[in-house]
Short mmCIF file of C-alpha atoms in Angstrom, two decimals:
data_model
loop_
_atom_site.label_atom_id
_atom_site.label_comp_id
_atom_site.label_asym_id
_atom_site.label_seq_id
_atom_site.Cartn_x
_atom_site.Cartn_y
_atom_site.Cartn_z
CA MET Y 1 -0.05 0.06 -0.07
CA ASP Y 2 1.43 3.32 -1.07
CA MET Y 3 1.15 6.15 1.47
CA HIS Y 4 0.78 8.65 -1.26
CA ARG Y 5 -2.25 6.75 -2.69
CA PRO Y 6 -3.95 4.77 0.20
CA PHE Y 7 -6.53 2.38 -1.03
CA GLY Y 8 -5.81 3.56 -4.56
CA PHE Y 9 -7.17 7.07 -3.93
CA ASP Y 10 -5.50 10.45 -3.73
CA TRP Y 11 -5.62 12.29 -0.47
CA GLY Y 12 -8.11 14.76 -1.85
CA GLU Y 13 -10.44 11.98 -2.88
CA LEU Y 14 -10.08 10.28 0.49
CA VAL Y 15 -10.91 13.64 2.25
CA SER Y 16 -14.07 13.92 0.00
CA ILE Y 17 -15.15 10.44 0.75
CA VAL Y 18 -14.65 10.84 4.48
CA THR Y 19 -16.51 14.18 4.30
CA LEU Y 20 -19.34 12.59 2.29
CA ILE Y 21 -19.64 9.78 4.93
CA GLY Y 22 -19.60 12.37 7.60
CA VAL Y 23 -22.44 14.43 5.95
CA VAL Y 24 -24.57 11.30 5.44
CA MET Y 25 -24.11 10.16 9.03
CA THR Y 26 -25.03 13.69 10.24
CA TYR Y 27 -28.17 13.66 7.97
CA VAL Y 28 -29.16 10.21 9.31
CA LYS Y 29 -28.49 11.28 12.96
CA THR Y 30 -30.61 14.50 12.43
CA SER Y 31 -33.37 12.56 10.71
CA ILE Y 32 -33.53 10.02 13.61
CA THR Y 33 -33.40 12.88 16.06
CA ASN Y 34 -36.34 14.72 14.30
CA ALA Y 35 -38.34 11.60 14.08
CA ALA Y 36 -37.74 10.81 17.79
CA HIS Y 37 -38.65 14.39 18.71
CA ASP Y 38 -41.86 14.24 16.73
CA SER Y 39 -42.70 10.91 18.17
CA ASN Y 40 -42.09 12.23 21.66
CA LYS Y 41 -44.22 15.26 20.99
CA ALA Y 42 -47.10 13.02 19.78
CA GLU Y 43 -46.77 10.94 22.81
CA PHE Y 44 -46.79 13.93 25.15
CA ASP Y 45 -49.85 15.36 23.32
CA ARG Y 46 -51.59 12.11 23.81
CA LEU Y 47 -50.49 11.94 27.45
CA GLY Y 48 -51.79 15.50 27.83
CA ASP Y 49 -55.18 14.58 26.49
CA SER Y 50 -55.26 11.40 28.82
CA ILE Y 51 -54.44 13.58 31.86
CA ALA Y 52 -57.13 16.09 30.85
CA GLN Y 53 -59.73 13.25 30.58
CA LEU Y 54 -58.61 11.75 33.90
CA ASN Y 55 -58.91 15.19 35.48
CA GLN Y 56 -62.50 15.57 34.12
CA THR Y 57 -63.34 12.11 35.43
CA MET Y 58 -61.85 12.79 38.84
CA ILE Y 59 -63.99 16.00 38.99
CA LYS Y 60 -67.01 13.94 38.29
CA VAL Y 61 -65.98 11.29 40.87
CA ASN Y 62 -65.55 13.99 43.46
CA MET Y 63 -68.87 15.43 42.64
CA VAL Y 64 -70.52 12.08 43.18
CA LEU Y 65 -68.69 11.40 46.36
CA ASP Y 66 -69.68 14.83 47.76
CA SER Y 67 -73.40 13.92 46.85
CA LEU Y 68 -73.08 10.55 48.58
CA LYS Y 69 -71.45 12.14 51.60
CA ALA Y 70 -74.44 14.65 51.77
CA ASP Y 71 -76.89 11.82 51.36
CA ARG Y 72 -75.22 9.80 54.11
CA GLU Y 73 -75.23 12.87 56.50
CA SER Y 74 -78.96 13.39 55.78
CA THR Y 75 -79.58 9.70 56.34
CA ASN Y 76 -77.75 9.74 59.52
CA GLN Y 77 -79.63 12.72 60.87
CA ARG Y 78 -82.92 10.94 59.89
CA LEU Y 79 -81.75 7.73 61.66
CA THR Y 80 -80.84 9.62 64.81
CA LYS Y 81 -84.35 11.31 64.86
CA LEU Y 82 -85.91 7.89 64.41
CA GLU Y 83 -83.89 6.37 67.19
CA THR Y 84 -84.81 9.24 69.48
CA ALA Y 85 -88.44 8.76 68.52
CA THR Y 86 -88.09 4.99 69.10
CA ASP Y 87 -86.52 5.53 72.51
CA LYS Y 88 -89.35 7.84 73.53
CA HIS Y 89 -91.91 5.29 72.37
CA ASP Y 90 -90.15 2.58 74.29
CA VAL Y 91 -90.33 4.66 77.46
CA ARG Y 92 -93.98 5.36 76.93
CA LEU Y 93 -94.60 1.73 76.27
CA ALA Y 94 -92.73 0.64 79.41
CA ARG Y 95 -94.80 3.28 81.45
CA ILE Y 96 -98.07 1.91 79.93
CA GLU Y 97 -97.00 -1.68 80.72
CA GLU Y 98 -96.08 -0.64 84.27
CA HIS Y 99 -99.43 1.15 84.53
CA VAL Y 100 -101.28 -1.90 83.20
CA ILE Y 101 -99.42 -4.25 85.59
CA VAL Y 102 -100.11 -1.86 88.53
CA ASN Y 103 -103.74 -1.59 87.69
CA LYS Y 104 -104.04 -5.45 87.39
CA GLY Y 105 -102.53 -5.85 90.83
CA ASP Y 106 -105.00 -3.24 92.20
CA LYS Y 107 -107.99 -5.06 90.81
CA LYS Y 108 -107.27 -8.35 92.41
#
C-alpha cells in the first residue's frame, strides 16, 4: 500500500469520501433525532389529553362522592331522629306496661 495513494485514492479523494460519509451520518442522525422528537411530541400530546380526561373524570367522581356524603349525612340525621323517637316510644310503652301491671294488681 502506497502512502501517497492509500486504497488507490488520492488524498483529496479520501478527504472527499470521509467528508461525504460524515455528511451522510449527520443527516441520518438528524433525521432520527427529528423523528424521535416528533414521536415524543405526539406521545406527550396524547399523554396530555389522557391527563385532561382523567382530570375531568376525577372532578365527576369528587362530585358524586360529595353527593353521597351529603346523602349519608342526611340519612344519619334521619336515623338519629328515628332512634330518638323509638326511645321515647319505648319509654312510653314501658310506662303503659307498668301502669297496666299496677292496675291489674289493684283489681285483685
